[in-house]
Short mmCIF file of C-alpha atoms in Angstrom, two decimals:
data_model
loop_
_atom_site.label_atom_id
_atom_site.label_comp_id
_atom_site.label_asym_id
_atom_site.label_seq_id
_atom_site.Cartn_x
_atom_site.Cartn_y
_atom_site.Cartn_z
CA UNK A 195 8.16 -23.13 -3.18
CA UNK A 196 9.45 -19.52 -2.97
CA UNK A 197 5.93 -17.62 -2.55
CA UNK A 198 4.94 -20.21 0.72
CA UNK A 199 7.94 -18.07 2.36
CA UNK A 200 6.58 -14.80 2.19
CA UNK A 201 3.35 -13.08 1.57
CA UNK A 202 2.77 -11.18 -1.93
CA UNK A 203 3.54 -7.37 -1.36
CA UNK A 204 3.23 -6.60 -5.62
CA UNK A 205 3.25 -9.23 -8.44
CA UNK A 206 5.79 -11.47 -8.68
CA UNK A 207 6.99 -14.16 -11.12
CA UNK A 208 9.73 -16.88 -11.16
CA UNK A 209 12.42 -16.91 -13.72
CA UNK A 210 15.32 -18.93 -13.91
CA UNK A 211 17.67 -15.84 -15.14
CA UNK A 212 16.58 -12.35 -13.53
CA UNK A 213 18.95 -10.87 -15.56
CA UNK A 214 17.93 -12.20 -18.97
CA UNK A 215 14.25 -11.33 -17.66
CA UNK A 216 14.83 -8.11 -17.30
CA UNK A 217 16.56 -6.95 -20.27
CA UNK A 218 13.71 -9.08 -22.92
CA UNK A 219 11.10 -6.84 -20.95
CA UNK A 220 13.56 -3.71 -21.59
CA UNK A 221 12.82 -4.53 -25.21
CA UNK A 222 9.07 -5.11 -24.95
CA UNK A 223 8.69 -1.92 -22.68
CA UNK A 224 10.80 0.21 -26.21
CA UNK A 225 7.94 -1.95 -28.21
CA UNK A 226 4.81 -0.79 -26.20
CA UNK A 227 2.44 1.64 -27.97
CA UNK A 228 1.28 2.19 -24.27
CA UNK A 229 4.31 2.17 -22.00
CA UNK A 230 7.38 3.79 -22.61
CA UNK A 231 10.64 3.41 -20.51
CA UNK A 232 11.61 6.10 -17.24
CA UNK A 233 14.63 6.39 -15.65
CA UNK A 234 15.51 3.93 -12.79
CA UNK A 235 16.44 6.04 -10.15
CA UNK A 236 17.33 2.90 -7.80
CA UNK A 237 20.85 1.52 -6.79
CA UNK A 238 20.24 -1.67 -8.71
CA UNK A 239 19.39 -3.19 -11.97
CA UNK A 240 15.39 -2.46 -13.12
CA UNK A 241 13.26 -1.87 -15.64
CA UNK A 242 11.11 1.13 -15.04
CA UNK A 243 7.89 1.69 -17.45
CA UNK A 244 5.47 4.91 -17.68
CA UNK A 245 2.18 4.67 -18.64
CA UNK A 246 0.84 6.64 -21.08
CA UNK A 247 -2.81 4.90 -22.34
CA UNK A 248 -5.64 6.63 -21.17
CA UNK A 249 -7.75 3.80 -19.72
CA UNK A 250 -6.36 4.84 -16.17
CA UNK A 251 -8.16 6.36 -13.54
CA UNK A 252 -5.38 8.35 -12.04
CA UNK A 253 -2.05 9.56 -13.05
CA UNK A 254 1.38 8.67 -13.46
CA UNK A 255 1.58 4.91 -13.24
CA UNK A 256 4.18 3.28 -13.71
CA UNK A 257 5.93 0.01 -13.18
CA UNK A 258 9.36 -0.58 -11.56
CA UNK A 259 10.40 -4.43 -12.55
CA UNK A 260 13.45 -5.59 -10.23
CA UNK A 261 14.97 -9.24 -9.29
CA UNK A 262 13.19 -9.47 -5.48
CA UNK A 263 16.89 -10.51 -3.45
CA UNK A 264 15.38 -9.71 -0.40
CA UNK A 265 15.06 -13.39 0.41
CA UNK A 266 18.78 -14.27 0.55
CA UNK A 267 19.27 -18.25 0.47
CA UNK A 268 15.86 -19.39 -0.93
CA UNK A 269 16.65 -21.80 -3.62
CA UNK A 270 14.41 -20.09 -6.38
CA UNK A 271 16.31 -16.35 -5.89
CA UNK A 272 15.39 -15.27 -9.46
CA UNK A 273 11.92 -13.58 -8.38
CA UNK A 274 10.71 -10.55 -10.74
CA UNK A 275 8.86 -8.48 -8.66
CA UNK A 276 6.62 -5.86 -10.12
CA UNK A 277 6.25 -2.78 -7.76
CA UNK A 278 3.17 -1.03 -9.28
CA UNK A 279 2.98 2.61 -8.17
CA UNK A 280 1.02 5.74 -8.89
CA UNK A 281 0.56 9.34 -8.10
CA UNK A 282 -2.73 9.46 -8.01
CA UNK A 283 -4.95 6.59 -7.88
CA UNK A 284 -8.95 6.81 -8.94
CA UNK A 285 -10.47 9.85 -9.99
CA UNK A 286 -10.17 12.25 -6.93
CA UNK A 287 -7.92 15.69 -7.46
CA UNK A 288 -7.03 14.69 -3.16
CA UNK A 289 -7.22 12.16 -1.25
CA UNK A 290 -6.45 9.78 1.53
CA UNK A 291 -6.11 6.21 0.07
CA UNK A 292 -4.74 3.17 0.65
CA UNK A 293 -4.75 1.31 -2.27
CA UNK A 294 -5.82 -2.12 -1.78
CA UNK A 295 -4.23 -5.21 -3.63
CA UNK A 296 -7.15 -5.61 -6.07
CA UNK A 297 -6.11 -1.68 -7.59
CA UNK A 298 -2.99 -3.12 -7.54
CA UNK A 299 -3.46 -6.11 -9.60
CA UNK A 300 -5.96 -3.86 -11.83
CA UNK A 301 -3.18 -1.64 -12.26
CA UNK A 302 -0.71 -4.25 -13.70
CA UNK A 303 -2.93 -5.99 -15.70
CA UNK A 304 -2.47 -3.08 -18.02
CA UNK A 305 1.18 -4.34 -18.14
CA UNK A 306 0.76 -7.94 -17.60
CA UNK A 307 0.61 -8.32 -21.71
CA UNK A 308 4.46 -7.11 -21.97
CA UNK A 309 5.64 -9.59 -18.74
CA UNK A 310 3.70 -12.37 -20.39
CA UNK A 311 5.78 -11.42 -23.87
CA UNK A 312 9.17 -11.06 -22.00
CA UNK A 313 8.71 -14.72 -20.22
CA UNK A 314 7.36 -16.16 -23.77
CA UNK A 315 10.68 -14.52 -25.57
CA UNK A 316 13.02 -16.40 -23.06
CA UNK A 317 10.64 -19.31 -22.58
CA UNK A 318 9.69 -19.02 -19.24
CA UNK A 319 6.15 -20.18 -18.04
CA UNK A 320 4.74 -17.22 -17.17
CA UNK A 321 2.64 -17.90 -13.44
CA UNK A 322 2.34 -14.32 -11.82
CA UNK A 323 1.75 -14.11 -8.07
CA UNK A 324 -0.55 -11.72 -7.29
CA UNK A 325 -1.21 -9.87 -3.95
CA UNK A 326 -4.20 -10.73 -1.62
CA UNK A 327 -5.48 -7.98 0.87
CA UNK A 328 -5.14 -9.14 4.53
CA UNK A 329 -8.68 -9.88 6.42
CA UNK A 330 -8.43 -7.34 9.14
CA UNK A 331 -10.25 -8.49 12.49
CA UNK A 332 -13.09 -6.09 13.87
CA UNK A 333 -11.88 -4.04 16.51
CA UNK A 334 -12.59 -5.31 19.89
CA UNK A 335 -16.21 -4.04 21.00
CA UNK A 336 -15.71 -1.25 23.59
CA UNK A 337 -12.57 0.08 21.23
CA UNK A 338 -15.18 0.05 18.07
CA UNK A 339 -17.80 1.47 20.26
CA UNK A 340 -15.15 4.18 21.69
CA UNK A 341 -14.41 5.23 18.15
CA UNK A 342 -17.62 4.93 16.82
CA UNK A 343 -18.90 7.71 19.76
CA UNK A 344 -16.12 9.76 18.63
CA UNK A 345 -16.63 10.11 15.34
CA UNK A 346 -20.17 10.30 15.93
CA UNK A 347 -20.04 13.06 18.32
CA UNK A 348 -16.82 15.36 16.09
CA UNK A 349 -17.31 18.62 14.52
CA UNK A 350 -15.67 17.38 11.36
CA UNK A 351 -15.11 20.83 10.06
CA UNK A 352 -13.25 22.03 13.10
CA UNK A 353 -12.32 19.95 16.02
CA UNK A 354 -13.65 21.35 19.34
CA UNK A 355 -11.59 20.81 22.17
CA UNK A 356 -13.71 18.93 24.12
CA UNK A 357 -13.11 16.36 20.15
CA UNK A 358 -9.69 16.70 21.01
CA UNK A 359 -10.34 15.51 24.79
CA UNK A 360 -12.15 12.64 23.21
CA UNK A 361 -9.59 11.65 20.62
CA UNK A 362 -7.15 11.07 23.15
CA UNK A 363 -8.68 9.56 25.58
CA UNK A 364 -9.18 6.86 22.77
CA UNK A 365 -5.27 6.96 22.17
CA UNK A 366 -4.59 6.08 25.75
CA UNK A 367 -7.74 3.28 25.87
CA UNK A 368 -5.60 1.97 22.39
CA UNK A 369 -2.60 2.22 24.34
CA UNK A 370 -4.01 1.02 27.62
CA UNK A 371 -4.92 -2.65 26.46
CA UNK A 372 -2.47 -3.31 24.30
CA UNK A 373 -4.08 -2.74 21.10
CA UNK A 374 -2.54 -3.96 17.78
CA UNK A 375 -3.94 -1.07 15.77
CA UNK A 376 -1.96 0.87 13.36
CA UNK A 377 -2.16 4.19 11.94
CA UNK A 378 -3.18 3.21 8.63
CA UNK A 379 -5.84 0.79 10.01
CA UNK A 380 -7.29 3.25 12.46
CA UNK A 381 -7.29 5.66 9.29
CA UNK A 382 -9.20 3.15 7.42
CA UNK A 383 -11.65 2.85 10.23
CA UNK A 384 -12.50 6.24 10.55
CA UNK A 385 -12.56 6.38 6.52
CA UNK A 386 -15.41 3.66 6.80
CA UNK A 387 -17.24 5.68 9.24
CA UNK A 388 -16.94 8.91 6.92
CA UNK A 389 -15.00 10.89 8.23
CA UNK A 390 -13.50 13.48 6.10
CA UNK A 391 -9.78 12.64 4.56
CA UNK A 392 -7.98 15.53 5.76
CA UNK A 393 -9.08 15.26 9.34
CA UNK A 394 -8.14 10.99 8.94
CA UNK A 395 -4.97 12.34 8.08
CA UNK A 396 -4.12 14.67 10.47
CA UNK A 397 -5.87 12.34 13.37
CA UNK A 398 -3.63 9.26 12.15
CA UNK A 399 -0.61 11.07 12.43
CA UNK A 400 -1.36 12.22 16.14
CA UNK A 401 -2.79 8.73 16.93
CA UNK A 402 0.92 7.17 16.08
CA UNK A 403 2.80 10.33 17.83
CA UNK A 404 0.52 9.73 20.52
CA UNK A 405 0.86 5.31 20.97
CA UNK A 406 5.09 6.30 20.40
CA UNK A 407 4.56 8.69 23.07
CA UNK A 408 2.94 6.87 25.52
CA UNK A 409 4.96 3.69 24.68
CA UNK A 410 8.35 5.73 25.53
CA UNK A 411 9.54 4.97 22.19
CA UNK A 412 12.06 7.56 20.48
CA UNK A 413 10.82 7.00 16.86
CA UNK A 414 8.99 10.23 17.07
CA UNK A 415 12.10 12.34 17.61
CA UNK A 416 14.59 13.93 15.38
#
């Protein structure tokens, strides 16, 4: 089956004719007391939906709805997929978020109503996919305990130097062994261990300047 291949990124349906898909939800989307169409500002054929209910949290949701060909060969090609996106998501005026699969799917169940029309209209069996968030693995022990010193220990208001010393030192332990750890997932850490968002932010984006660096990669350069 075509979802074993590949994990769920955004919900996802089968249809036999992507094309024929697409323009019955075109027609639901004109229909919709709730959604009304955007312009598709992609190269290729999709539907693109605003939302304008009020029973969401944020702002500017929308839905893009586009025939998923990034799987060239599988025999069931014809996958809708259903890229949910926001500016804001929840209730905070900023922040640093990474929106986890179960916004995601709470977020398109608000337009799940008008796929499950579009599929009935062309009679197609409407069985949406829906994304799972990954189970992370704790960070090794002296890496945890490394980061849990530092962001015990930082002025969060102002990093002293002697923070900065610290930070980086935990760069080059990252960097040192090997570690698997993104940007985004040391972000999260130091989100779980409340750290404020604007100093996640900035600290992220000198953690990955910092594993490029040390790495010799170029992606950090012009």
């Amino acid at each position: 089956m075509h979802h074993e291949k590949h994990p769920v990124v955004y919900p996802e349906l089968d249809v036999p004719d992507g094309a024929a898909f697409l323009d019955q939800l075109e027609v639901e989307v004109g229909r919709s007391d709730e959604w009304q169409p955007a312009p598709n500002a992609a190269p290729f054929r999709a539907v693109v939906a605003a939302f304008n209910g009020t029973t969401f949290e944020g702002s500017g949701l929308h839905v893009c709805a586009c025939v998923d060909d990034a799987f060239v060969g599988d025999p069931t090609p014809n996958t809708i997929m259903f890229a949910v996106m926001a500016d804001r998501w929840g209730g905070e005026t900023e922040q640093f978020e990474f929106v986890s699969a179960p916004q995601l799917n709470a977020a398109f169940a608000r337009f799940r109503p008008l796929a499950r029309a579009a599929a009935r209209a062309v009679a197609v069996s409407c069985r949406i996919r829906y994304p799972k968030d990954a189970r992370a693995k704790p960070l090794p022990p002296v890496t945890a305990s490394r980061l849990n010193a530092f962001c015990r220990l930082a002025n969060r208001s102002c990093l002293h130097p002697n923070d900065s010393r610290r930070f980086y030192r935990f760069v080059r332990h990252c960097h040192a062994h090997g570690l698997r750890l993104s940007g985004s997932r040391l972000a999260a850490e130091m989100v779980n261990r409340l750290m404020p968002e604007k100093l996640v932010r900035f600290l992220a984006d000198r953690y990955e300047f910092g594993r490029s660096l040390l790495a010799g990669s170029d992606e950090w350069m012009d």
